[in-house]
Short mmCIF file of C-alpha atoms in Angstrom, two decimals:
data_model
loop_
_atom_site.label_atom_id
_atom_site.label_comp_id
_atom_site.label_asym_id
_atom_site.label_seq_id
_atom_site.Cartn_x
_atom_site.Cartn_y
_atom_site.Cartn_z
CA MET I 1 65.37 -158.42 5.44
CA ARG I 2 68.00 -158.53 8.16
CA ILE I 3 70.60 -161.28 8.13
CA SER I 4 68.74 -163.01 10.97
CA ASP I 5 65.58 -163.03 8.84
CA VAL I 6 67.52 -164.55 5.94
CA LEU I 7 68.94 -167.30 8.16
CA ALA I 8 65.45 -168.10 9.43
CA ALA I 9 64.18 -168.38 5.85
CA LEU I 10 67.06 -170.56 4.65
CA ARG I 11 67.43 -172.88 7.63
CA ILE I 12 64.21 -174.72 6.79
CA GLU I 13 66.07 -176.27 3.87
CA PHE I 14 69.68 -175.59 4.93
CA PRO I 15 69.94 -176.00 8.73
CA ALA I 16 73.73 -175.83 8.63
CA VAL I 17 73.86 -172.34 7.11
CA THR I 18 75.44 -169.71 9.36
CA THR I 19 76.05 -165.98 9.42
CA SER I 20 79.69 -166.60 8.52
CA LYS I 21 78.60 -168.65 5.49
CA LEU I 22 76.44 -165.79 4.22
CA ARG I 23 79.26 -163.29 4.73
CA PHE I 24 81.66 -165.61 2.94
CA LEU I 25 79.33 -165.85 -0.07
CA GLU I 26 79.10 -162.07 -0.06
CA GLU I 27 82.92 -161.84 -0.03
CA GLN I 28 82.95 -164.09 -3.11
CA GLY I 29 80.62 -161.69 -4.93
CA LEU I 30 77.71 -164.12 -5.17
CA VAL I 31 75.27 -161.87 -3.36
CA SER I 32 75.37 -158.12 -2.68
CA PRO I 33 73.01 -156.96 0.07
CA VAL I 34 72.58 -153.23 0.46
CA ARG I 35 74.01 -151.48 3.51
CA THR I 36 72.20 -149.02 5.72
CA GLN I 37 73.93 -145.83 6.82
CA ALA I 38 74.79 -147.65 10.03
CA GLY I 39 76.47 -150.42 8.02
CA TYR I 40 73.86 -153.14 8.57
CA ARG I 41 73.17 -155.58 5.76
CA GLN I 42 69.68 -155.66 4.29
CA TYR I 43 68.63 -158.42 1.90
CA SER I 44 65.83 -158.35 -0.66
CA PRO I 45 63.67 -161.40 -1.49
CA ALA I 46 65.72 -161.68 -4.69
CA ASP I 47 68.91 -161.88 -2.61
CA VAL I 48 67.40 -164.74 -0.59
CA GLU I 49 66.52 -166.66 -3.75
CA ARG I 50 70.03 -166.03 -5.04
CA LEU I 51 71.48 -167.51 -1.85
CA ARG I 52 69.11 -170.47 -2.08
CA PHE I 53 70.31 -171.09 -5.64
CA VAL I 54 73.97 -171.03 -4.55
CA LEU I 55 73.38 -173.39 -1.62
CA ARG I 56 71.44 -175.83 -3.77
CA GLN I 57 74.16 -175.93 -6.41
CA GLN I 58 76.72 -176.70 -3.70
CA ARG I 59 74.55 -179.31 -2.00
CA ASP I 60 73.07 -181.11 -5.00
CA ARG I 61 75.77 -180.72 -7.66
CA TYR I 62 78.95 -180.01 -5.63
CA MET I 63 79.49 -177.12 -8.02
CA PRO I 64 82.54 -174.89 -7.35
CA LEU I 65 81.79 -171.30 -6.38
CA LYS I 66 83.52 -170.01 -9.51
CA VAL I 67 81.17 -172.03 -11.72
CA ILE I 68 78.16 -170.99 -9.63
CA GLY I 69 79.19 -167.36 -10.13
CA GLU I 70 79.35 -167.91 -13.89
CA ARG I 71 75.87 -169.45 -13.87
CA LEU I 72 74.51 -166.54 -11.87
CA ALA I 73 76.04 -164.10 -14.34
CA ALA I 74 74.38 -166.00 -17.20
CA LEU I 75 71.05 -165.95 -15.38
CA ASP I 76 71.40 -162.22 -14.71
CA ALA I 77 72.11 -161.63 -18.41
CA GLY I 78 69.14 -163.73 -19.50
CA GLN I 79 71.44 -166.24 -21.20
CA ASP I 80 70.42 -169.16 -19.01
CA GLU I 81 67.26 -170.38 -17.34
CA GLU I 82 67.11 -172.01 -13.94
CA VAL I 83 65.26 -175.32 -13.70
CA PRO I 84 63.10 -175.20 -10.54
CA THR I 85 64.36 -177.48 -7.79
CA ARG I 86 62.10 -179.06 -5.23
CA ALA I 87 62.94 -177.98 -1.70
CA ARG I 88 64.15 -180.70 0.69
CA LEU I 89 64.20 -180.78 4.43
CA ALA I 90 67.66 -181.55 5.74
CA THR I 91 69.64 -182.43 8.82
CA ARG I 92 72.37 -180.30 10.36
CA ASP I 93 74.84 -181.65 7.80
CA GLY I 94 72.59 -180.66 4.92
CA VAL I 95 71.48 -184.18 3.95
CA ALA I 96 67.87 -185.23 3.65
CA PRO I 97 66.94 -187.13 6.82
CA SER I 98 65.59 -190.64 7.12
CA PRO I 99 62.49 -191.19 9.26
CA ASP I 100 64.56 -193.44 11.54
CA ARG I 101 68.20 -193.82 12.41
CA LEU I 102 70.09 -195.47 9.57
CA THR I 103 70.96 -198.76 11.25
CA ALA I 104 72.21 -201.78 9.31
CA GLU I 105 68.68 -203.20 9.19
CA ARG I 106 67.21 -199.92 7.99
CA LEU I 107 70.00 -199.49 5.45
CA ALA I 108 69.38 -202.96 4.00
CA GLN I 109 65.66 -202.29 3.82
CA GLU I 110 66.03 -198.93 2.05
CA ALA I 111 68.62 -200.28 -0.39
CA GLY I 112 66.52 -203.38 -1.10
CA VAL I 113 69.28 -205.85 -0.21
CA GLU I 114 69.81 -208.65 2.28
CA LEU I 115 71.17 -207.67 5.68
CA GLU I 116 74.09 -210.05 5.07
CA LEU I 117 75.44 -207.72 2.38
CA VAL I 118 75.54 -204.75 4.74
CA THR I 119 77.13 -206.89 7.44
CA GLU I 120 79.82 -208.12 5.04
CA LEU I 121 80.57 -204.58 3.82
CA VAL I 122 81.13 -203.58 7.45
CA ARG I 123 83.28 -206.65 8.13
CA GLN I 124 85.48 -205.85 5.14
CA GLY I 125 85.85 -202.22 6.25
CA VAL I 126 84.05 -200.80 3.22
CA LEU I 127 81.28 -199.35 5.38
CA ARG I 128 82.08 -197.73 8.71
CA PRO I 129 79.17 -197.25 11.09
CA GLY I 130 79.30 -194.35 13.48
CA PRO I 131 78.44 -194.33 17.18
CA ARG I 132 75.71 -196.81 18.15
CA GLY I 133 75.94 -198.53 14.78
CA VAL I 134 74.35 -195.70 12.80
CA PHE I 135 75.47 -195.04 9.20
CA ASP I 136 75.75 -191.74 7.35
CA PRO I 137 73.34 -191.08 4.42
CA TRP I 138 76.04 -191.84 1.82
CA ALA I 139 75.99 -195.47 2.96
CA ARG I 140 72.81 -196.00 0.91
CA GLU I 141 74.70 -195.31 -2.31
CA VAL I 142 77.58 -197.56 -1.25
CA VAL I 143 75.24 -200.47 -0.55
CA THR I 144 73.22 -199.95 -3.74
CA VAL I 145 76.35 -199.93 -5.92
CA ALA I 146 77.87 -202.85 -4.00
CA ALA I 147 74.72 -204.89 -4.70
CA ALA I 148 74.96 -204.09 -8.43
CA LEU I 149 78.64 -205.06 -8.50
CA ALA I 150 77.85 -208.30 -6.67
CA ASP I 151 75.66 -209.29 -9.62
CA HIS I 152 78.87 -209.27 -11.68
CA GLY I 153 80.83 -211.36 -9.20
CA ILE I 154 82.54 -208.44 -7.46
CA ASP I 155 81.96 -209.00 -3.76
CA ALA I 156 82.64 -206.99 -0.63
CA ARG I 157 86.25 -208.09 -0.22
CA HIS I 158 87.07 -206.70 -3.66
CA LEU I 159 85.70 -203.32 -2.60
CA ARG I 160 88.38 -202.83 0.04
CA ALA I 161 90.55 -201.31 -2.70
CA PHE I 162 87.88 -198.67 -3.28
CA ARG I 163 87.83 -197.89 0.43
CA ALA I 164 91.61 -197.55 0.53
CA ALA I 165 91.59 -195.28 -2.53
CA ALA I 166 88.88 -193.11 -0.99
CA ASP I 167 90.89 -192.80 2.22
CA ARG I 168 93.98 -191.69 0.27
CA GLN I 169 91.94 -189.10 -1.61
CA THR I 170 90.48 -187.87 1.67
CA ASP I 171 94.02 -187.37 2.93
CA LEU I 172 94.73 -185.16 -0.11
CA VAL I 173 91.60 -183.10 0.57
CA ASP I 174 92.65 -182.76 4.19
CA GLN I 175 96.04 -181.35 3.12
CA VAL I 176 94.29 -178.72 1.00
CA VAL I 177 91.87 -177.53 3.69
CA ALA I 178 94.22 -177.87 6.69
CA PRO I 179 95.59 -174.30 6.45
CA TRP I 180 92.06 -172.89 6.51
CA ARG I 181 90.72 -175.26 9.13
CA GLY I 182 93.59 -174.34 11.43
CA GLN I 183 92.56 -170.68 11.52
CA ARG I 184 90.23 -169.42 14.21
CA SER I 185 88.04 -167.08 12.17
CA VAL I 186 84.56 -168.30 11.24
CA SER I 187 85.16 -167.13 7.67
CA ALA I 188 88.22 -169.41 7.40
CA ARG I 189 86.28 -172.39 8.73
CA ALA I 190 83.51 -171.71 6.22
CA ARG I 191 86.13 -171.59 3.49
CA ALA I 192 87.50 -174.94 4.69
CA GLY I 193 84.07 -176.55 4.38
CA THR I 194 83.56 -175.17 0.89
CA LEU I 195 87.01 -176.27 -0.26
CA ALA I 196 86.54 -179.76 1.17
CA ALA I 197 83.32 -180.23 -0.82
CA GLU I 198 84.80 -178.84 -4.03
CA VAL I 199 88.12 -180.70 -3.93
CA GLY I 200 86.40 -183.90 -2.81
CA GLU I 201 84.09 -183.76 -5.82
CA LEU I 202 87.05 -183.12 -8.14
CA CYS I 203 88.81 -186.20 -6.71
CA ALA I 204 85.69 -188.28 -7.33
CA ARG I 205 85.47 -187.02 -10.91
CA MET I 206 89.14 -187.76 -11.50
CA HIS I 207 88.72 -191.31 -10.19
CA ALA I 208 85.67 -191.88 -12.40
CA ALA I 209 87.42 -190.46 -15.47
CA LEU I 210 90.48 -192.68 -14.98
CA VAL I 211 88.39 -195.82 -14.56
CA ARG I 212 86.31 -194.98 -17.65
CA SER I 213 89.50 -194.32 -19.62
CA SER I 214 90.98 -197.65 -18.54
CA VAL I 215 87.92 -199.76 -19.29
CA HIS I 216 87.42 -198.10 -22.68
CA ASP I 217 90.14 -200.29 -24.19
CA LEU I 218 88.62 -203.48 -22.80
CA ALA I 219 85.73 -203.40 -25.25
CA PRO I 220 86.30 -205.32 -28.50
#
């Protein structure tokens, strides 16, 4: 398969994948297509499945490329077994789409909460709608968790601290990826996207670990 054939096969589930992304994954040693005498890449069906595995691990588990490489090595050696993952259609940003635009009303409906909760989260700056009042897919998780916290007396105004902490962590991620994002090559931009996802997930894990460590001593 030519690289254009591979992109056509992958874009059903990963519309954001690009030629530069595939070349970057090859540079990282995660896939090794054969080369013709003229230097063109040719991929086997096994190569395509390997790429699909890598992209799913990044999308669904935010797994660093180093860890993905280790898992692939274990699979190649027969020391691990892949659990089949159901394919998902996705938008250009790689997130499963909603049938309609994710407005405040739609968000409240899908999260099973009153519209007033979504409105208050926006008023307190915890949720930030995009153009035309549309929210990103992560807003569902924010609203669902906010509703659960509200059952314990933690309301939207208390969640402003979480928003501020997330913004500070985003600034740290931005500092890490800035040198790559500032380069003009498509490979560098692909590297910036990968780093942003990896470092962002590490920041989230660090935050969760610190909170769990702190609340551990609160139990009698």
